[in-house]
Amino acid sequence: MTVARAYDAVVVGAGPNGLSAAIEIARAGRSVLVLEADATPGGGCRTDERTLAGFAHDVCSTVHPLGAASPFFRGLDLEGAGVSWLHSPAALAHVLGDGRVVTLERSLDETAAQLGRDGDAYVRLMRPLVERFDDLLEMVLGPLRWPTHLRLMARFGRDAIRSMEGLARARFREDAAPALLGGIAAHSMVTLDSLATASFALVLGAAGHAVGWPIARGGSRAITDALVTRLKELGGEVLVSHHVTSLAHVPRARAYILDVAPRQMLEIAGARLPGWYRRRLANFRYGPGVFKIDWALREPVPWRDARCARAATVHLSGTLDDIAAAERAPHAGEVAARPFVLFVQPSLFDPTRAPAGMHTGWAYCHVPSGWSGDATAAIEDQIERHAPGFREVILRRASVDASQLAAYNPNYVGGDINAGLSDVRQLFFRPMPRVDPYMTPAGDVFVCSSSTPPGGGVHGMCGYWAAQSALGVALRSRYRASGGGGELSSSKGVSPFVPASLPAS
C-alpha cells in the first residue's frame, strides 16, 4: 500500500486511545491518518459472533464506567453518534464465599445498608468522592500534575495510596465492605497488599455511584463506530489491514502517535530513539494475563440469589482474604484453585446481543503472563457454586488463553489487558518517569496507548493527552496547504498539562 500524500499526524493503532488522539488532532484543524493492522478498528473495543450466529460477544471490554464518565467522550457527544448507554439496576453484585450477596447500588445509602456495622464508614469514605466525582476524574484521568482541587486530592490521596488490605484494616470491622471494594481493586491485576491498589476501588466504586457501570447497546463496537464517525466528520482517515512494523513504512508526517505498548514501540520506532530511552522501554513491566470464556446460553444464568441478576457485572470471589490469595497466585506463576472470577451478563439488559429468549455471558480470571493452560473448569466451578445448573444452560463456549490474547492484540503483552503492570511505580509514571510521558526524545514520536497515564479502560484520555502533547510540540505550526506541502503558518501551542484544556462535559 502506498499513500502519496503527507499528513500532519499519523496514528498507529485504531483502539479507543488511537482514535481519540486522531479526533483531537483533527479538531485542531490538522490532517490525520489512522493505520490499523486488523481488518476492523477497535482494539479491545470490538464485538463479534464468537460462539454462534446471532450471539454478539465483546472481544475484551463490556462494562464502561470510565467511558460514560470520560470528559473527552462527553465532549464528543457519542450518544449523538449512536452510543446508547444501558444501566443495570445495580452496578455490581459481589458474592461472598458463604453465598451472601452485596450489591453496589447507585445510592450510597442503599449500598451502605447492606454492610452492617461498616455502613457509616463506607459512606464517610465514598461520599466526598461521589459528590465531587467530576473534579476527581479531572485529577486522576491524566498524567501526574499539580492538582486543581487540593483538599479533594489530599482526602483522596490519603486513602488511595494505601494497599486495599491496608484500607480495609483502617476503615472496616466486618467482611462485606472489604470484599466489595476488594473485588473492585482486583481489576488492577496487582496483589492487594501493594500500595495504591485502594485507588482502583475508590475511583471505580465512586463511578458506580456517580455514573453507574453501563454497557453500550449492541456491544462495545458501538463506541468504536461512534469514534470513527466523529473522526471522519472532522476529515480524518482510517486505513485498516495495514500492519506497521517501522515508521519508515508509513506516510510522511510531522507527528507520529503510537497506540502501542512499549515492546511494539521498540519495533516500530526504535531506530529513532536514543539508547537510554530504548533501554527504559525494554524494562517496562507487564502484569498477569487473563483467561476468558464467552458463552452462548439457552436461558439466563440460574443464580441461587436473584440479586445477582440485578447487575451486569458479578464478582465471584469471596472475602477480601479469598481475593487477595487468588490475586497472589498469577504473580507467583500459578492459577488459583478458586480464582477471582469476573462474570458479565450483558444480554439481561441488552436483548440485541442474543436471539429472543437466549443470552450471552463471559467471564475471566487472572493467570500468569503468557499462560497457555485451560482455566475453563476453575471458572465454571466458581459459577456453579452460586448458580447450580449453569453448565446445563450452555449452548456453546469459546475460550482464549493469555498467549492467544497476546497474539490477537500485541498490546496485550503476555495477555495483560492493562498494557502494563499498574503498581505504584507504573500507575502514573508510564511508560517511564517523564514530565511529559507521551512525548519521546525523538520529538515527533508520541505514545498514546494504555501504557501511558491514566492507564487501562475505555475512556480515550491517553489519546487525548498524547494529542495535546503533539499539538504543543510537533504541531505548533501548521501547513497552509493540505497534503503536507507549502508554507508553514504559526499556531499557538497547547500545554498538555493544563486541566482547563479538558473538553467541557
PDB file of C-alpha atoms in Angstrom, residues 4-130:
ATOM      1  CA  ALA A   4       1.335   9.537  -1.676  1.00  0.00           C
ATOM      2  CA  ARG A   5       0.214  12.473   0.425  1.00  0.00           C
ATOM      3  CA  ALA A   6       1.726  13.645   3.690  1.00  0.00           C
ATOM      4  CA  TYR A   7      -0.192  14.325   6.900  1.00  0.00           C
ATOM      5  CA  ASP A   8       0.194  16.474   9.940  1.00  0.00           C
ATOM      6  CA  ALA A   9      -0.131  13.326  12.063  1.00  0.00           C
ATOM      7  CA  VAL A  10      -0.189   9.582  11.524  1.00  0.00           C
ATOM      8  CA  VAL A  11      -1.640   7.457  14.319  1.00  0.00           C
ATOM      9  CA  VAL A  12      -0.647   3.794  14.502  1.00  0.00           C
ATOM     10  CA  GLY A  13      -3.404   1.701  16.076  1.00  0.00           C
ATOM     11  CA  ALA A  14      -7.164   2.251  15.992  1.00  0.00           C
ATOM     12  CA  GLY A  15      -8.052   1.342  19.561  1.00  0.00           C
ATOM     13  CA  PRO A  16     -10.082   3.847  21.607  1.00  0.00           C
ATOM     14  CA  ASN A  17      -6.944   5.801  22.502  1.00  0.00           C
ATOM     15  CA  GLY A  18      -5.605   5.916  18.960  1.00  0.00           C
ATOM     16  CA  LEU A  19      -8.958   7.088  17.620  1.00  0.00           C
ATOM     17  CA  SER A  20      -9.254   9.651  20.418  1.00  0.00           C
ATOM     18  CA  ALA A  21      -5.815  11.046  19.653  1.00  0.00           C
ATOM     19  CA  ALA A  22      -6.740  11.324  15.981  1.00  0.00           C
ATOM     20  CA  ILE A  23     -10.014  13.083  16.789  1.00  0.00           C
ATOM     21  CA  GLU A  24      -8.286  15.663  18.983  1.00  0.00           C
ATOM     22  CA  ILE A  25      -5.682  16.292  16.272  1.00  0.00           C
ATOM     23  CA  ALA A  26      -8.448  16.698  13.690  1.00  0.00           C
ATOM     24  CA  ARG A  27     -10.420  19.020  15.994  1.00  0.00           C
ATOM     25  CA  ALA A  28      -7.388  21.298  15.986  1.00  0.00           C
ATOM     26  CA  GLY A  29      -7.645  21.526  12.196  1.00  0.00           C
ATOM     27  CA  ARG A  30      -4.778  19.172  11.386  1.00  0.00           C
ATOM     28  CA  SER A  31      -4.804  16.363   8.839  1.00  0.00           C
ATOM     29  CA  VAL A  32      -4.586  12.884  10.355  1.00  0.00           C
ATOM     30  CA  LEU A  33      -4.447   9.272   9.178  1.00  0.00           C
ATOM     31  CA  VAL A  34      -5.017   6.237  11.438  1.00  0.00           C
ATOM     32  CA  LEU A  35      -3.397   2.935  10.443  1.00  0.00           C
ATOM     33  CA  GLU A  36      -4.823  -0.294  11.891  1.00  0.00           C
ATOM     34  CA  ALA A  37      -3.337  -3.771  11.487  1.00  0.00           C
ATOM     35  CA  ASP A  38      -6.644  -5.602  11.928  1.00  0.00           C
ATOM     36  CA  ALA A  39      -9.483  -5.693   9.413  1.00  0.00           C
ATOM     37  CA  THR A  40     -11.635  -3.603  11.774  1.00  0.00           C
ATOM     38  CA  PRO A  41     -10.808  -0.745  14.158  1.00  0.00           C
ATOM     39  CA  GLY A  42     -11.394  -1.017  17.880  1.00  0.00           C
ATOM     40  CA  GLY A  43      -8.529  -2.847  19.599  1.00  0.00           C
ATOM     41  CA  GLY A  44     -10.073  -4.201  22.803  1.00  0.00           C
ATOM     42  CA  CYS A  45     -13.350  -2.462  21.973  1.00  0.00           C
ATOM     43  CA  ARG A  46     -14.764  -4.854  19.373  1.00  0.00           C
ATOM     44  CA  THR A  47     -17.817  -7.117  19.190  1.00  0.00           C
ATOM     45  CA  ASP A  48     -18.256 -10.263  17.100  1.00  0.00           C
ATOM     46  CA  GLU A  49     -20.052 -13.609  16.958  1.00  0.00           C
ATOM     47  CA  ARG A  50     -17.553 -15.789  18.785  1.00  0.00           C
ATOM     48  CA  THR A  51     -19.852 -18.708  19.572  1.00  0.00           C
ATOM     49  CA  LEU A  52     -22.979 -18.988  17.410  1.00  0.00           C
ATOM     50  CA  ALA A  53     -24.682 -16.847  14.787  1.00  0.00           C
ATOM     51  CA  GLY A  54     -26.798 -14.143  16.372  1.00  0.00           C
ATOM     52  CA  PHE A  55     -24.832 -14.037  19.654  1.00  0.00           C
ATOM     53  CA  ALA A  56     -22.818 -10.802  19.958  1.00  0.00           C
ATOM     54  CA  HIS A  57     -19.772 -11.071  22.230  1.00  0.00           C
ATOM     55  CA  ASP A  58     -17.410  -8.268  23.213  1.00  0.00           C
ATOM     56  CA  VAL A  59     -13.855  -9.308  22.489  1.00  0.00           C
ATOM     57  CA  CYS A  60     -12.493  -7.634  25.622  1.00  0.00           C
ATOM     58  CA  SER A  61     -14.292  -4.802  27.424  1.00  0.00           C
ATOM     59  CA  THR A  62     -18.061  -4.675  28.002  1.00  0.00           C
ATOM     60  CA  VAL A  63     -18.731  -2.544  31.086  1.00  0.00           C
ATOM     61  CA  HIS A  64     -17.626   1.077  30.816  1.00  0.00           C
ATOM     62  CA  PRO A  65     -17.835   3.221  33.960  1.00  0.00           C
ATOM     63  CA  LEU A  66     -14.969   5.420  32.775  1.00  0.00           C
ATOM     64  CA  GLY A  67     -16.355   5.504  29.243  1.00  0.00           C
ATOM     65  CA  ALA A  68     -19.599   7.047  30.458  1.00  0.00           C
ATOM     66  CA  ALA A  69     -17.683   9.417  32.738  1.00  0.00           C
ATOM     67  CA  SER A  70     -14.796  10.355  30.400  1.00  0.00           C
ATOM     68  CA  PRO A  71     -14.563  14.141  29.956  1.00  0.00           C
ATOM     69  CA  PHE A  72     -13.252  13.608  26.445  1.00  0.00           C
ATOM     70  CA  PHE A  73     -16.039  11.248  25.390  1.00  0.00           C
ATOM     71  CA  ARG A  74     -18.658  13.566  26.890  1.00  0.00           C
ATOM     72  CA  GLY A  75     -17.321  16.397  24.802  1.00  0.00           C
ATOM     73  CA  LEU A  76     -17.734  14.290  21.653  1.00  0.00           C
ATOM     74  CA  ASP A  77     -21.448  13.531  22.214  1.00  0.00           C
ATOM     75  CA  LEU A  78     -21.012   9.858  21.403  1.00  0.00           C
ATOM     76  CA  GLU A  79     -24.710   9.382  22.070  1.00  0.00           C
ATOM     77  CA  GLY A  80     -25.385  11.569  19.056  1.00  0.00           C
ATOM     78  CA  ALA A  81     -23.163   9.244  17.035  1.00  0.00           C
ATOM     79  CA  GLY A  82     -25.060   6.116  18.034  1.00  0.00           C
ATOM     80  CA  VAL A  83     -23.913   5.093  21.533  1.00  0.00           C
ATOM     81  CA  SER A  84     -26.770   4.200  23.860  1.00  0.00           C
ATOM     82  CA  TRP A  85     -25.661   3.593  27.445  1.00  0.00           C
ATOM     83  CA  LEU A  86     -27.665   0.884  29.225  1.00  0.00           C
ATOM     84  CA  HIS A  87     -27.628   0.561  33.010  1.00  0.00           C
ATOM     85  CA  SER A  88     -28.382  -2.485  35.108  1.00  0.00           C
ATOM     86  CA  PRO A  89     -30.320  -1.712  38.330  1.00  0.00           C
ATOM     87  CA  ALA A  90     -27.168  -2.389  40.362  1.00  0.00           C
ATOM     88  CA  ALA A  91     -23.704  -1.579  39.059  1.00  0.00           C
ATOM     89  CA  LEU A  92     -22.164  -4.693  40.602  1.00  0.00           C
ATOM     90  CA  ALA A  93     -23.103  -7.798  42.565  1.00  0.00           C
ATOM     91  CA  HIS A  94     -20.438  -9.365  44.775  1.00  0.00           C
ATOM     92  CA  VAL A  95     -20.891 -12.926  46.038  1.00  0.00           C
ATOM     93  CA  LEU A  96     -19.094 -13.838  49.246  1.00  0.00           C
ATOM     94  CA  GLY A  97     -17.875 -17.366  49.895  1.00  0.00           C
ATOM     95  CA  ASP A  98     -20.892 -18.288  52.027  1.00  0.00           C
ATOM     96  CA  GLY A  99     -23.292 -17.176  49.297  1.00  0.00           C
ATOM     97  CA  ARG A 100     -24.186 -13.765  50.709  1.00  0.00           C
ATOM     98  CA  VAL A 101     -24.579 -11.098  48.033  1.00  0.00           C
ATOM     99  CA  VAL A 102     -23.698  -7.416  48.355  1.00  0.00           C
ATOM    100  CA  THR A 103     -24.633  -5.021  45.563  1.00  0.00           C
ATOM    101  CA  LEU A 104     -23.083  -1.719  44.540  1.00  0.00           C
ATOM    102  CA  GLU A 105     -26.141   0.473  44.096  1.00  0.00           C
ATOM    103  CA  ARG A 106     -26.309   3.954  42.615  1.00  0.00           C
ATOM    104  CA  SER A 107     -27.466   5.061  46.062  1.00  0.00           C
ATOM    105  CA  LEU A 108     -24.732   5.273  48.683  1.00  0.00           C
ATOM    106  CA  ASP A 109     -27.251   4.705  51.445  1.00  0.00           C
ATOM    107  CA  GLU A 110     -28.738   1.596  49.790  1.00  0.00           C
ATOM    108  CA  THR A 111     -25.246   0.152  49.433  1.00  0.00           C
ATOM    109  CA  ALA A 112     -24.295   1.054  52.994  1.00  0.00           C
ATOM    110  CA  ALA A 113     -27.463  -0.607  54.351  1.00  0.00           C
ATOM    111  CA  GLN A 114     -26.010  -3.982  53.281  1.00  0.00           C
ATOM    112  CA  LEU A 115     -22.694  -3.510  55.077  1.00  0.00           C
ATOM    113  CA  GLY A 116     -23.694  -3.960  58.718  1.00  0.00           C
ATOM    114  CA  ARG A 117     -21.578  -2.031  61.207  1.00  0.00           C
ATOM    115  CA  ASP A 118     -19.424  -0.711  58.336  1.00  0.00           C
ATOM    116  CA  GLY A 119     -22.243   1.144  56.573  1.00  0.00           C
ATOM    117  CA  ASP A 120     -21.461   4.536  58.077  1.00  0.00           C
ATOM    118  CA  ALA A 121     -17.724   4.097  57.491  1.00  0.00           C
ATOM    119  CA  TYR A 122     -18.396   3.261  53.841  1.00  0.00           C
ATOM    120  CA  VAL A 123     -20.483   6.397  53.378  1.00  0.00           C
ATOM    121  CA  ARG A 124     -17.829   8.586  55.031  1.00  0.00           C
ATOM    122  CA  LEU A 125     -15.195   7.107  52.739  1.00  0.00           C
ATOM    123  CA  MET A 126     -17.112   7.387  49.485  1.00  0.00           C
ATOM    124  CA  ARG A 127     -19.450  10.374  49.754  1.00  0.00           C
ATOM    125  CA  PRO A 128     -16.810  13.109  49.192  1.00  0.00           C
ATOM    126  CA  LEU A 129     -15.609  11.300  46.074  1.00  0.00           C
ATOM    127  CA  VAL A 130     -19.098  10.687  44.704  1.00  0.00           C
TER     128      VAL A 130
END
